[in-house]
PDB file of N, CA and C in Angstrom:
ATOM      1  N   UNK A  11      11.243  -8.974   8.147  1.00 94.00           N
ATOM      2  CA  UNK A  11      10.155  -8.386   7.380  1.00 94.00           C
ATOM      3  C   UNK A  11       9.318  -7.509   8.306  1.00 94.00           C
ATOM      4  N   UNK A  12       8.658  -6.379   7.830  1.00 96.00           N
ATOM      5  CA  UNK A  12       7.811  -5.417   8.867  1.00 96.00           C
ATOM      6  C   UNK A  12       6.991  -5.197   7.363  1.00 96.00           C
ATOM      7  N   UNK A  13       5.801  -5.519   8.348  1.00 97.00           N
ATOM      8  CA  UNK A  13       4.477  -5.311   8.089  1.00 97.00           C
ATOM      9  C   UNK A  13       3.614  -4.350   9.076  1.00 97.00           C
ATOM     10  N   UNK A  14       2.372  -4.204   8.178  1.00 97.00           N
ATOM     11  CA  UNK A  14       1.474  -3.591   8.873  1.00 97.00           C
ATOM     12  C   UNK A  14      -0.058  -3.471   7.958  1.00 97.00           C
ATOM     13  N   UNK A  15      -1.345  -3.950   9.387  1.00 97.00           N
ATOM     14  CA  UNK A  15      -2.286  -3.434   8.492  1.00 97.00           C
ATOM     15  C   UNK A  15      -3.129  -2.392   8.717  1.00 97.00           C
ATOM     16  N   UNK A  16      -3.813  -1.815   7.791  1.00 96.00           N
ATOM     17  CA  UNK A  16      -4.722  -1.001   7.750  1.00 96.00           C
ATOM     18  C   UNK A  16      -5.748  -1.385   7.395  1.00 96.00           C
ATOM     19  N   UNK A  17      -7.146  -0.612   7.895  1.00 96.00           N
ATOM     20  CA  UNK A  17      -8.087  -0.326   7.440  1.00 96.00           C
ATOM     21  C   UNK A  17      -8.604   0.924   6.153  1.00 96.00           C
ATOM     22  N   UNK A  18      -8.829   0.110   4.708  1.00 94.00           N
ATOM     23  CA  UNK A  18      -9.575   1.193   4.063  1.00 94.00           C
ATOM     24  C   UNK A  18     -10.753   1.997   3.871  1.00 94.00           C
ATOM     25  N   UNK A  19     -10.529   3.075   4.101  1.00 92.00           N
ATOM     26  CA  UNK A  19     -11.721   4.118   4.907  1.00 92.00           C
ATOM     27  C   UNK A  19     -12.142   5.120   3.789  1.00 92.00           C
ATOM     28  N   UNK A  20     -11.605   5.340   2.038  1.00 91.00           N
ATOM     29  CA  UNK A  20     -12.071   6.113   1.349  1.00 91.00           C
ATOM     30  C   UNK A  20     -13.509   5.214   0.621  1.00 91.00           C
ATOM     31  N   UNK A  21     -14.111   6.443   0.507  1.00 91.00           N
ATOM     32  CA  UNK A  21     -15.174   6.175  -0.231  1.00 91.00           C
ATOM     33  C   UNK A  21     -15.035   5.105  -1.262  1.00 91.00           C
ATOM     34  N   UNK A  22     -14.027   5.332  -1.849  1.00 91.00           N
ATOM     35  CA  UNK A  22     -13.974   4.628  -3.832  1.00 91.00           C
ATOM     36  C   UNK A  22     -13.099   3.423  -3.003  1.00 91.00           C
ATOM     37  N   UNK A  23     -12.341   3.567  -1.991  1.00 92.00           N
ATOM     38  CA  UNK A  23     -11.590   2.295  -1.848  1.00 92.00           C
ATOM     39  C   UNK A  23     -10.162   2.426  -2.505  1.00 92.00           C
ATOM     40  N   UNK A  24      -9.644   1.778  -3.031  1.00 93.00           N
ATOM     41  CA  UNK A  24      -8.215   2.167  -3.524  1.00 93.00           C
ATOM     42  C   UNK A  24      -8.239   1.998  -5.117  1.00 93.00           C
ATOM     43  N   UNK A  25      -8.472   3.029  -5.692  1.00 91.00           N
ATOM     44  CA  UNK A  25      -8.795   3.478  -7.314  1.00 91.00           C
ATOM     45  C   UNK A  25      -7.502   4.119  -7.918  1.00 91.00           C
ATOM     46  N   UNK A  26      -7.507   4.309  -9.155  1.00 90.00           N
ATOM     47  CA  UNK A  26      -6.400   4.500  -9.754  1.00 90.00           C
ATOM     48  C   UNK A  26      -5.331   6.037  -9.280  1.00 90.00           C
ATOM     49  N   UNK A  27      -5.852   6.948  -9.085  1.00 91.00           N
ATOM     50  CA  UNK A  27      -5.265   8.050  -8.673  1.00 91.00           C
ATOM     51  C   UNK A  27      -4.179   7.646  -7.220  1.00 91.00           C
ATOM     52  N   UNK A  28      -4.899   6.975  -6.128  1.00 91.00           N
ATOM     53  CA  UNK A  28      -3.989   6.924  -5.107  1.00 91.00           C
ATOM     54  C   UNK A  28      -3.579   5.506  -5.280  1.00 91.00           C
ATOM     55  N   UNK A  29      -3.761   4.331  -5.837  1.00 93.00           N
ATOM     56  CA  UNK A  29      -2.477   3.574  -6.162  1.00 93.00           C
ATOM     57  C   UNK A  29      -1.434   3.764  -6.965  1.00 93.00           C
ATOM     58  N   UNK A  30      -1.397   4.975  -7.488  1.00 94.00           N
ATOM     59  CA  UNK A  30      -0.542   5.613  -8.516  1.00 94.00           C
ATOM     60  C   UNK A  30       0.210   6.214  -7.619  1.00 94.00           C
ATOM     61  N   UNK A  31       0.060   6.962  -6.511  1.00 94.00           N
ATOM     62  CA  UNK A  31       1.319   7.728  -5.233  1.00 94.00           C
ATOM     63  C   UNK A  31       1.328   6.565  -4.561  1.00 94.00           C
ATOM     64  N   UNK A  32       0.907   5.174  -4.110  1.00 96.00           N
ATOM     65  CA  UNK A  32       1.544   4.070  -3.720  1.00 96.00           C
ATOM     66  C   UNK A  32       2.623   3.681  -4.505  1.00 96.00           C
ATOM     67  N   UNK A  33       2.546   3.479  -5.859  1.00 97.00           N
ATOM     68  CA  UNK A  33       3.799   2.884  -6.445  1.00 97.00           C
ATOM     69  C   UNK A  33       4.660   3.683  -6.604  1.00 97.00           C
ATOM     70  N   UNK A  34       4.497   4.726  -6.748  1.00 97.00           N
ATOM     71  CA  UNK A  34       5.849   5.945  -7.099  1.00 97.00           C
ATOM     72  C   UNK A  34       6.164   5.938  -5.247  1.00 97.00           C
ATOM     73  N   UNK A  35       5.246   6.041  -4.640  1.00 97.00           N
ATOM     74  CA  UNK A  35       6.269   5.606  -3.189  1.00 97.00           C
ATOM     75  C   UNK A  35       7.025   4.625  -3.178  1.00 97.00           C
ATOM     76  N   UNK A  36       6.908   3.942  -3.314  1.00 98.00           N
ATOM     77  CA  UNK A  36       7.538   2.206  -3.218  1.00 98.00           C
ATOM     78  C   UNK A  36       8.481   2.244  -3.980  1.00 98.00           C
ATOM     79  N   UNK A  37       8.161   2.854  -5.096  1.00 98.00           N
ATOM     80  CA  UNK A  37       9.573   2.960  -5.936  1.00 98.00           C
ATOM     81  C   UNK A  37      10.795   3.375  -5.507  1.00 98.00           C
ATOM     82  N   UNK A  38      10.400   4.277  -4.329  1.00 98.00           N
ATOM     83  CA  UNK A  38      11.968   4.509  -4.232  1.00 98.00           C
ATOM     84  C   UNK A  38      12.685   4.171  -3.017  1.00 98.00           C
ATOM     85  N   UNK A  39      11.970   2.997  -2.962  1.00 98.00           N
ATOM     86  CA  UNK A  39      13.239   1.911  -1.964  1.00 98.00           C
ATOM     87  C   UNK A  39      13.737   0.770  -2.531  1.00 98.00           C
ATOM     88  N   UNK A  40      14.488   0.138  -1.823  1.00 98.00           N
ATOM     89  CA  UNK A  40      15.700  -1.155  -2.433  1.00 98.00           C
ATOM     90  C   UNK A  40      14.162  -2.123  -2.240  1.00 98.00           C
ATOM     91  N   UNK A  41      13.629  -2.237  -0.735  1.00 98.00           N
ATOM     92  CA  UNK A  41      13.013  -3.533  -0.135  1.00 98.00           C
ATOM     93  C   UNK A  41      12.040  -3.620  -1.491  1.00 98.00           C
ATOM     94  N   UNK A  42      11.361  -5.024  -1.641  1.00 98.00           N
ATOM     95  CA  UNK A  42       9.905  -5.411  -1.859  1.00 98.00           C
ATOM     96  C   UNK A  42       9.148  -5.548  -1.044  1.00 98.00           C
ATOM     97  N   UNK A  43       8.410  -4.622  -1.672  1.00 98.00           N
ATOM     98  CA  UNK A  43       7.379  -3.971  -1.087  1.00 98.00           C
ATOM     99  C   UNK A  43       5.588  -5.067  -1.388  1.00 98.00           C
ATOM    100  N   UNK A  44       4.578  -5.311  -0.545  1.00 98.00           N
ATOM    101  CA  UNK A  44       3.892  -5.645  -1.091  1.00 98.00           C
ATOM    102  C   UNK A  44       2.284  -5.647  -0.602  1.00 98.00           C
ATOM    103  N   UNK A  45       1.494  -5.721  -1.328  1.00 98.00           N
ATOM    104  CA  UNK A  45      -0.120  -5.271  -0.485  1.00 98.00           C
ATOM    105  C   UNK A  45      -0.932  -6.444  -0.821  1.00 98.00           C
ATOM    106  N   UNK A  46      -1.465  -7.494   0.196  1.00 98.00           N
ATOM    107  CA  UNK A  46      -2.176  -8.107   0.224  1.00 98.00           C
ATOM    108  C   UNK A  46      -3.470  -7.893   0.719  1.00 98.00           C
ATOM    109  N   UNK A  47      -4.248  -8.390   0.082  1.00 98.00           N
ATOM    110  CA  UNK A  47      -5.774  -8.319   0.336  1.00 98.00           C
ATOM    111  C   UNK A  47      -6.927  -9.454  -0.084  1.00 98.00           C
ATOM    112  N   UNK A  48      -7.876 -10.258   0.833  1.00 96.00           N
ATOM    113  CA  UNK A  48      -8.470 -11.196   0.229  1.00 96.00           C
ATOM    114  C   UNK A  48      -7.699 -12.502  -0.067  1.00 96.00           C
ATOM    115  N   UNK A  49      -6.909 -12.901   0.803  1.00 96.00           N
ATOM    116  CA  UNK A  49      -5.838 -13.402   0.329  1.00 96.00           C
ATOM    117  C   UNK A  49      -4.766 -13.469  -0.638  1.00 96.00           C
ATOM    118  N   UNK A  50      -4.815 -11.973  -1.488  1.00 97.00           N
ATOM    119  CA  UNK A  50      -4.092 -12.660  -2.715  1.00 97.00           C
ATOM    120  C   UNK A  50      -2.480 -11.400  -2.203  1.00 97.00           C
ATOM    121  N   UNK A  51      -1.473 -11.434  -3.042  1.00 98.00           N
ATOM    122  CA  UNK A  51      -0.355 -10.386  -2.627  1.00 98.00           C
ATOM    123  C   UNK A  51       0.597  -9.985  -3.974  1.00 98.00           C
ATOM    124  N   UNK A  52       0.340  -8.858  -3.721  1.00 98.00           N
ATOM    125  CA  UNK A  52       0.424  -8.070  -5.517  1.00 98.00           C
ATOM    126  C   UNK A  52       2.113  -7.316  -4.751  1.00 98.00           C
ATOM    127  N   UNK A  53       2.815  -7.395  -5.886  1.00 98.00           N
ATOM    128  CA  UNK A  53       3.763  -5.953  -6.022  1.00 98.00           C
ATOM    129  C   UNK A  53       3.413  -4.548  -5.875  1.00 98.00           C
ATOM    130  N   UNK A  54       3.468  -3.811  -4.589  1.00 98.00           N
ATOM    131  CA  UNK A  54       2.991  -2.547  -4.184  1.00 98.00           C
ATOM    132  C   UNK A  54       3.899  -1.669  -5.059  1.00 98.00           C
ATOM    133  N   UNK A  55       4.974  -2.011  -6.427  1.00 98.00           N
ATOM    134  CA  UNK A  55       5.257  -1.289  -7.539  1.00 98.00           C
ATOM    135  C   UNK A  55       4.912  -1.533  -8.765  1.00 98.00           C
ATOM    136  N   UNK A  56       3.435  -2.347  -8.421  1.00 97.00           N
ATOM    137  CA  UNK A  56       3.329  -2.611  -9.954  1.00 97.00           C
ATOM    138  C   UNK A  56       1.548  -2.208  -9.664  1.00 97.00           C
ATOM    139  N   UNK A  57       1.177  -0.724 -10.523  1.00 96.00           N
ATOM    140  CA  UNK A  57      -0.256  -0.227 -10.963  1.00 96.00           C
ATOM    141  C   UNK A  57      -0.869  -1.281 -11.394  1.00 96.00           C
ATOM    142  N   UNK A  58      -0.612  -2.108 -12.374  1.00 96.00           N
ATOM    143  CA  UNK A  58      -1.798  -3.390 -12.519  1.00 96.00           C
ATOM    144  C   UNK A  58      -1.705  -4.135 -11.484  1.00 96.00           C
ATOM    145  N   UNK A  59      -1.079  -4.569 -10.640  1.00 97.00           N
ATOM    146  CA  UNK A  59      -1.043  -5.408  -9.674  1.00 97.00           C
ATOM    147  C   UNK A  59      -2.282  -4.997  -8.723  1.00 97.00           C
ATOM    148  N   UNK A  60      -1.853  -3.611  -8.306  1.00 97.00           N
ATOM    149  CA  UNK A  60      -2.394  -3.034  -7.348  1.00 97.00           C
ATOM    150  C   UNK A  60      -3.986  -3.043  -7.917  1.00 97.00           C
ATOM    151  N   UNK A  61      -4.752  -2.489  -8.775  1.00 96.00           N
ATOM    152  CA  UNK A  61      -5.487  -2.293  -9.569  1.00 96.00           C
ATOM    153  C   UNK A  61      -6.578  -3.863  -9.423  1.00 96.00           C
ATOM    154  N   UNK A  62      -5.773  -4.962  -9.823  1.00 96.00           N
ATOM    155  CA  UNK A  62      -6.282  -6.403  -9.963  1.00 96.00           C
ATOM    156  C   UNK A  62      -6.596  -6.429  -8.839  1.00 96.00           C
ATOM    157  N   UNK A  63      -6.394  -6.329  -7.843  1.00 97.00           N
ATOM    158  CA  UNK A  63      -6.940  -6.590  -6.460  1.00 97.00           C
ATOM    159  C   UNK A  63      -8.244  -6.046  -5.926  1.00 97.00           C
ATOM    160  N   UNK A  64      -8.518  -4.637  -6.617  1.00 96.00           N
ATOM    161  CA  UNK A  64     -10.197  -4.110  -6.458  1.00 96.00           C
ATOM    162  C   UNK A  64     -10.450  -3.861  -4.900  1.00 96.00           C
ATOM    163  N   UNK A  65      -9.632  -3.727  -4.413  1.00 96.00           N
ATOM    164  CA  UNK A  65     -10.060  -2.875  -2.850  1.00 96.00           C
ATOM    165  C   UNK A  65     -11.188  -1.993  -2.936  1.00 96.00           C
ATOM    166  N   UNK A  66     -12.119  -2.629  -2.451  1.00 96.00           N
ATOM    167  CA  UNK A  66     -13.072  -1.482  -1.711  1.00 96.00           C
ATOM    168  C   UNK A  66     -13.182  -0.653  -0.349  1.00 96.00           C
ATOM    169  N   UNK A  67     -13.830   0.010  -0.284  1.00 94.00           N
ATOM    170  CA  UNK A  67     -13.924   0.910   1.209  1.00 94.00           C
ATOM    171  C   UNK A  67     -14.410   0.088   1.901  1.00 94.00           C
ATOM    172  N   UNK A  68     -13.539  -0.356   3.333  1.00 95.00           N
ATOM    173  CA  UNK A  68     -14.182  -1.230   4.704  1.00 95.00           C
ATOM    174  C   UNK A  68     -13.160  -2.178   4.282  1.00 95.00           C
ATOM    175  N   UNK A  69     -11.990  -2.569   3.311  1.00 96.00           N
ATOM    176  CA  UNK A  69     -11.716  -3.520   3.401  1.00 96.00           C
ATOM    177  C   UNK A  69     -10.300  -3.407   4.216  1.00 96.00           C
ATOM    178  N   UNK A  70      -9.798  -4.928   5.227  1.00 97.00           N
ATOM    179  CA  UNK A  70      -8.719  -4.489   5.733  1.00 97.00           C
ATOM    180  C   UNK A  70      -7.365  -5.296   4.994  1.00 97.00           C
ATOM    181  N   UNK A  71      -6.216  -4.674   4.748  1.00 97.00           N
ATOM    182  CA  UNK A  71      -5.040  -5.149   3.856  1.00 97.00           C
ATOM    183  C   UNK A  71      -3.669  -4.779   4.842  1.00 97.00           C
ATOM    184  N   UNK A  72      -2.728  -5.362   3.965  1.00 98.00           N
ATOM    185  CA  UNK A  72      -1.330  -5.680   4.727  1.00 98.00           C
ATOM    186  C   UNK A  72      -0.729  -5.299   3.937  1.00 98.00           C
ATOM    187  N   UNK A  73       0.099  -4.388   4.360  1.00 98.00           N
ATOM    188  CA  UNK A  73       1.108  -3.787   3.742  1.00 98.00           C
ATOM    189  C   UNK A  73       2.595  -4.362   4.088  1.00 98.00           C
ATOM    190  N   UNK A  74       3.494  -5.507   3.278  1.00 98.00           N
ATOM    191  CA  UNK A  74       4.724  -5.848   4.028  1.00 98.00           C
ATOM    192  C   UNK A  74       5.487  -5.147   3.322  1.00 98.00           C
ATOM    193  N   UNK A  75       7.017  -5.037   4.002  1.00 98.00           N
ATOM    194  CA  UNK A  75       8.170  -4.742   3.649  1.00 98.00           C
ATOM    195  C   UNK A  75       9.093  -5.704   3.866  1.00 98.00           C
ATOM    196  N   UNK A  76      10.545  -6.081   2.852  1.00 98.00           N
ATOM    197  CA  UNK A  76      11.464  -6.721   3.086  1.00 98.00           C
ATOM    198  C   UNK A  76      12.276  -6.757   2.578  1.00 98.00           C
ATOM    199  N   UNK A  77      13.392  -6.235   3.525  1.00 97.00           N
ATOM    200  CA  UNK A  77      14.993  -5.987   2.500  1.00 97.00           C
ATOM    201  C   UNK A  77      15.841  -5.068   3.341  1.00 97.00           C
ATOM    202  N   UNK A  78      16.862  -4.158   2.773  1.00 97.00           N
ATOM    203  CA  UNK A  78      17.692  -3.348   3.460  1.00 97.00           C
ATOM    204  C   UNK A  78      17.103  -2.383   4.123  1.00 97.00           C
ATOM    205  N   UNK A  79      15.733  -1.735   3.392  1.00 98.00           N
ATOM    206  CA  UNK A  79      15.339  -0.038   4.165  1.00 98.00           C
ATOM    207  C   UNK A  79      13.604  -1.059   4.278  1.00 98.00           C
ATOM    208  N   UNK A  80      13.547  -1.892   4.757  1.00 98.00           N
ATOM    209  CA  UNK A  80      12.199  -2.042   5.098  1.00 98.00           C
ATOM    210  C   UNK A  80      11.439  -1.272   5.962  1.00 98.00           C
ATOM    211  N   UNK A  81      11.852  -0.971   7.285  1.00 98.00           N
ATOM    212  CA  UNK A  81      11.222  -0.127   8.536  1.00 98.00           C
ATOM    213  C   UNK A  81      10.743   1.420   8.091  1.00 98.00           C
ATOM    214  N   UNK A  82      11.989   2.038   7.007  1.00 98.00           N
ATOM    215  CA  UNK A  82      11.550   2.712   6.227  1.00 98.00           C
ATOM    216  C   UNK A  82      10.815   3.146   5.610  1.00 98.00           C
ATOM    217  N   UNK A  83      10.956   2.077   4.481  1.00 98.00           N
ATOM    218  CA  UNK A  83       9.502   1.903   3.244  1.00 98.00           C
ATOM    219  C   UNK A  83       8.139   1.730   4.145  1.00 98.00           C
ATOM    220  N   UNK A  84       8.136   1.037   4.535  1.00 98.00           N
ATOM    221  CA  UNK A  84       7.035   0.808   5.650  1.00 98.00           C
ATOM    222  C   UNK A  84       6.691   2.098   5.851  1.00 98.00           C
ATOM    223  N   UNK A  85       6.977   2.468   6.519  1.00 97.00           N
ATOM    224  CA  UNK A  85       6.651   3.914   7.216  1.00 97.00           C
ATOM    225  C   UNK A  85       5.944   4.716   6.296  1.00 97.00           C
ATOM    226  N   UNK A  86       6.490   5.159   5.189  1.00 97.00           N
ATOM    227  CA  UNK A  86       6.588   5.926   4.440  1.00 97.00           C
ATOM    228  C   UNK A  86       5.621   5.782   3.732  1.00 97.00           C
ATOM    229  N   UNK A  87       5.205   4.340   3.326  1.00 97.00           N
ATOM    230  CA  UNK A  87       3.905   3.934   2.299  1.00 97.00           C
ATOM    231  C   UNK A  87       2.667   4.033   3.451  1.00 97.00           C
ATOM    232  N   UNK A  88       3.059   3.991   4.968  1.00 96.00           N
ATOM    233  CA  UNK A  88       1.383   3.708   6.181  1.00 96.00           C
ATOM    234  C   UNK A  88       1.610   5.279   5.552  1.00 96.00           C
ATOM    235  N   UNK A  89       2.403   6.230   5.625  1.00 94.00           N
ATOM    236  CA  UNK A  89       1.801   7.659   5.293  1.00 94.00           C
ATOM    237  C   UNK A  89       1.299   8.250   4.342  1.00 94.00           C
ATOM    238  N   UNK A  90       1.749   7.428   3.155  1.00 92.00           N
ATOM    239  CA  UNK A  90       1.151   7.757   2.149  1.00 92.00           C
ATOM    240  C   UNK A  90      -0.656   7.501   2.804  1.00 92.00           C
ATOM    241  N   UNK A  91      -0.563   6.204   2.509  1.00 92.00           N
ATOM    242  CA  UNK A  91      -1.925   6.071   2.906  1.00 92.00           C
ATOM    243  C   UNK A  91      -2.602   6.922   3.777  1.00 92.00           C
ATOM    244  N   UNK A  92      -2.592   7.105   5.225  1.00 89.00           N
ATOM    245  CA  UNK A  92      -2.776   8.344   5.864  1.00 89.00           C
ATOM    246  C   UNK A  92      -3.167   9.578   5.155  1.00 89.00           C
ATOM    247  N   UNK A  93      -1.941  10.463   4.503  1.00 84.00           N
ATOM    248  CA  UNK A  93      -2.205  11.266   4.192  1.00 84.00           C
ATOM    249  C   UNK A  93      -3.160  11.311   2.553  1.00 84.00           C
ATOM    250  N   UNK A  94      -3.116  10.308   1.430  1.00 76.00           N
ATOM    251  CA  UNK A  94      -3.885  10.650   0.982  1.00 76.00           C
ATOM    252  C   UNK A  94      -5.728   9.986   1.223  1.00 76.00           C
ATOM    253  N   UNK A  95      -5.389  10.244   2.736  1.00 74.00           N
ATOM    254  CA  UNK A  95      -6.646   9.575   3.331  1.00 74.00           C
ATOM    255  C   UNK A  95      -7.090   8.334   2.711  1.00 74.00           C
ATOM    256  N   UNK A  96      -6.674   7.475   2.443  1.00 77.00           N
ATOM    257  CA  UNK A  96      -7.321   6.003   2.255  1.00 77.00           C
ATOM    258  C   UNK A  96      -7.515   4.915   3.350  1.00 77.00           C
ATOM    259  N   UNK A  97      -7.047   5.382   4.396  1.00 69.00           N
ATOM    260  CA  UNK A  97      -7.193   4.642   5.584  1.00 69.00           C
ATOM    261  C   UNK A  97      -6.709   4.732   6.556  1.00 69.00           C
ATOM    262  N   UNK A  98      -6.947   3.865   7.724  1.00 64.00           N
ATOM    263  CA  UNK A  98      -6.339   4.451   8.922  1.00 64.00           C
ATOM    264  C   UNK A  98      -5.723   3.507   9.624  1.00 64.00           C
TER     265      UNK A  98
END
């Protein structure tokens, strides 16, 4: 499994527009994918999942991967994040 965490650094925190390019990222790998926060750990392909969790700005979360293209997916979702600036 490869994980990784970040810090969330947008204003709104993680709101519907950019957990919406999280799951269409995630979607297109084999691994499960998943984002924990506050203790709890949602399906990083499922918008209500993501959504139920209520991330605010300052909070820090874990992004795991696990399966055939994990190191991959991984990667690919820390950039999403990155690039649509939600954290660092």
């Amino acid at each position: 499994m490869a994980q990784q965490s970040v810090k969330i650094t947008a204003n709104d925190g993680v709101h519907a527009r950019p957990a919406t390019v999280l799951v269409q990222e995630a979607g297109k790998y084999k691994s499960d994918i998943t984002l924990e926060y506050n203790g709890k750990s949602v399906n990083l392909k499922s918008i209500m999942g993501i959504m139920s969790l209520g991330i605010p700005s300052g909070a820090d979360v874990t992004f795991a991967a696990e399966g055939s293209d994990e190191d991959e997916a991984l990667k690919a979702i820390i950039d999403v994040v990155k690039n649509q600036e939600l954290g660092e």
